[in-house]
Amino acid sequence: MKTLIIYATKHGFAEKCSKLLKDKLSGEVITVNIKKDTMPNISSFDKIIIGGSIYMGKIRKEINKFCTENLDALKSKKLGLFICGMQKDNIETEIATSFPNDLLTHASVKESFGGEFILKNMNPLERFIIKMVAKTKSDVSSISEESIDKLARIMDAL
C-alpha cells in the first residue's frame, strides 16, 4: 500500500508532525510539502493524508485549494485529515472549517496534532500578536503524539 502525506506549513510544525506520522505508518510513504515540493500523481496512491497549520482559524490556502481542485479524486481514496494549531477548545470547528464537507464525511480519521509557537521563527508582527493573545514571552510546543499514533493506527488498518 502506498500512502501520500500532503501538508502545508508556515513555521515547520506541520512538517515535523508529518515526518513523525510517516515514521509510524507501514508500507511506502511519501511526504509532500505542497508549497515547495513537486506533487506526484495522486492516482498512484491507495491512501492520502492531508493536513496543515491553522492561522486565524483557517488552514493554509494551498491545502484548501488542493482539496477543492482534487475533490473527486480524493473521495475515491482512503483518506485521513489533520490540523496543527494551538487552539484546544475549538478543534472540531477548526477541522470542520478547514476541509470541504465532502472530504470531511469521506475521511476515515480527523485529528489535531497540537501546535507550537517558536518566537525566533516569526516575524515581528507575528511575535507581537502571539505575545498579546497567547500571553507568552517564550516558546511553547504542544505536540499530540497520541493523535499522531491514532491517525497512523487507523490509516494502517484501512
Coordinates of C-alpha atoms in Angstrom, one line a residue:
M1 CA 0.0 0.0 0.0
K2 CA 1.3 3.5 -0.9
T3 CA 0.4 6.4 1.3
L4 CA 0.8 10.1 0.4
I5 CA 1.0 12.8 3.1
I6 CA 0.3 16.2 1.8
Y7 CA 0.9 19.2 4.1
A8 CA 1.4 22.9 4.2
T9 CA 3.3 24.7 7.0
K10 CA 4.4 28.2 7.7
H11 CA 6.9 27.7 10.6
G12 CA 7.6 24.0 10.3
F13 CA 5.3 22.3 12.9
A14 CA 3.1 20.6 10.3
E15 CA 6.2 19.3 8.6
K16 CA 7.5 18.0 12.0
C17 CA 4.2 16.2 12.6
S18 CA 4.1 14.8 9.0
K19 CA 7.6 13.3 9.5
L20 CA 6.6 11.7 12.8
L21 CA 3.4 10.3 11.1
K22 CA 5.4 9.0 8.2
D23 CA 7.7 7.0 10.6
K24 CA 4.6 5.4 12.2
L25 CA 2.9 4.3 9.0
S26 CA 3.6 0.9 7.3
G27 CA 4.3 0.5 3.6
E28 CA 5.7 3.1 1.2
V29 CA 5.0 6.6 2.5
I30 CA 5.9 9.8 0.7
T31 CA 5.5 13.3 2.3
V32 CA 5.0 16.4 0.2
N33 CA 5.2 20.0 1.3
I34 CA 2.6 21.4 -1.1
K35 CA 4.3 24.8 -1.0
K36 CA 7.7 23.7 -2.3
D37 CA 7.7 20.0 -3.4
T38 CA 6.6 18.6 -6.7
M39 CA 3.2 16.9 -6.4
P40 CA 3.2 13.3 -7.5
N41 CA 0.2 11.9 -9.4
I42 CA -2.3 11.1 -6.6
S43 CA -3.9 8.3 -8.6
S44 CA -0.9 6.1 -7.8
F45 CA -1.6 6.2 -4.1
D46 CA -4.0 4.0 -2.1
K47 CA -4.2 6.3 0.9
I48 CA -3.9 10.0 1.2
I49 CA -3.4 12.1 4.4
I50 CA -3.9 15.9 4.2
G51 CA -3.1 18.5 6.8
G52 CA -1.7 21.8 7.7
S53 CA -1.3 24.6 10.1
I54 CA -4.2 26.8 11.2
Y55 CA -3.7 30.5 11.4
M56 CA -6.5 32.9 12.3
G57 CA -9.0 30.0 12.2
K58 CA -8.1 28.9 8.7
I59 CA -6.0 26.1 7.2
R60 CA -3.2 27.1 4.8
K61 CA -4.7 28.3 1.5
E62 CA -2.6 25.8 -0.5
I63 CA -4.3 22.9 1.2
N64 CA -7.7 24.4 0.7
K65 CA -7.1 24.9 -3.0
F66 CA -5.6 21.4 -3.4
C67 CA -8.7 19.8 -1.7
T68 CA -11.1 21.8 -3.8
E69 CA -9.4 21.1 -7.1
N70 CA -8.9 17.4 -6.4
L71 CA -12.2 16.7 -4.6
D72 CA -13.4 13.8 -6.8
A73 CA -10.1 12.0 -6.9
L74 CA -9.7 12.4 -3.1
K75 CA -13.1 10.9 -2.5
S76 CA -12.0 7.7 -4.2
K77 CA -9.1 7.3 -1.8
K78 CA -8.7 6.1 1.8
L79 CA -8.4 9.4 3.5
G80 CA -7.1 11.0 6.7
L81 CA -7.1 14.6 7.7
F82 CA -5.2 16.6 10.3
I83 CA -4.7 20.1 11.5
C84 CA -2.0 21.8 13.6
G85 CA -2.8 24.6 15.9
M86 CA -2.7 25.9 19.4
Q87 CA -6.5 26.2 19.9
K88 CA -7.7 23.3 22.1
D89 CA -11.3 24.5 22.6
N90 CA -12.5 24.6 19.0
I91 CA -10.8 21.6 17.4
E92 CA -14.0 20.2 15.9
T93 CA -14.9 23.6 14.5
E94 CA -11.4 24.2 13.1
I95 CA -11.4 20.8 11.4
A96 CA -14.9 21.4 10.0
T97 CA -14.0 24.7 8.5
S98 CA -10.6 23.6 7.1
F99 CA -11.8 21.0 4.6
P100 CA -14.7 20.6 2.2
N101 CA -17.8 18.9 3.6
D102 CA -17.5 16.0 1.1
L103 CA -14.0 15.2 2.3
L104 CA -15.0 15.5 6.0
T105 CA -17.7 12.9 5.6
H106 CA -15.4 10.7 3.5
A107 CA -12.4 10.8 5.7
S108 CA -11.8 7.8 8.0
V109 CA -10.0 9.8 10.6
K110 CA -9.7 13.5 11.5
E111 CA -7.2 14.6 14.2
S112 CA -5.5 17.7 15.7
F113 CA -1.8 17.3 16.3
G114 CA -1.4 20.3 18.6
G115 CA 0.8 23.3 17.8
E116 CA 3.8 25.4 18.7
F117 CA 5.0 29.0 18.9
I118 CA 8.7 29.3 18.2
L119 CA 9.2 33.1 18.5
K120 CA 12.5 33.3 16.7
N121 CA 10.8 31.8 13.6
M122 CA 8.2 34.5 13.5
N123 CA 8.3 38.0 12.0
P124 CA 8.0 40.9 14.4
L125 CA 4.2 41.4 13.9
E126 CA 3.5 37.7 14.5
R127 CA 5.7 37.8 17.7
F128 CA 3.8 40.8 18.9
I129 CA 0.4 39.2 18.3
I130 CA 1.4 35.9 19.9
K131 CA 2.7 37.7 23.0
M132 CA -0.5 39.6 23.3
V133 CA -3.0 36.9 22.5
A134 CA -1.3 33.8 24.0
K135 CA 0.2 35.9 26.8
T136 CA 3.6 34.2 26.5
K137 CA 7.1 35.5 26.1
S138 CA 8.7 32.2 25.4
D139 CA 8.4 29.3 23.0
V140 CA 5.6 26.9 23.5
S141 CA 5.3 23.4 22.0
S142 CA 2.3 21.1 22.4
I143 CA 2.6 18.0 20.1
S144 CA 0.0 15.3 20.5
E145 CA 1.9 12.1 19.9
E146 CA -1.4 10.3 20.9
S147 CA -3.2 11.9 18.0
I148 CA -0.4 11.1 15.5
D149 CA -0.4 7.5 16.8
K150 CA -4.2 7.3 16.4
L151 CA -4.2 8.6 12.9
A152 CA -1.4 6.2 11.9
R153 CA -3.2 3.2 13.5
I154 CA -6.5 3.9 11.8
M155 CA -4.9 4.6 8.4
D156 CA -2.8 1.4 8.6
A157 CA -6.0 -0.6 9.4
L158 CA -7.7 0.5 6.2

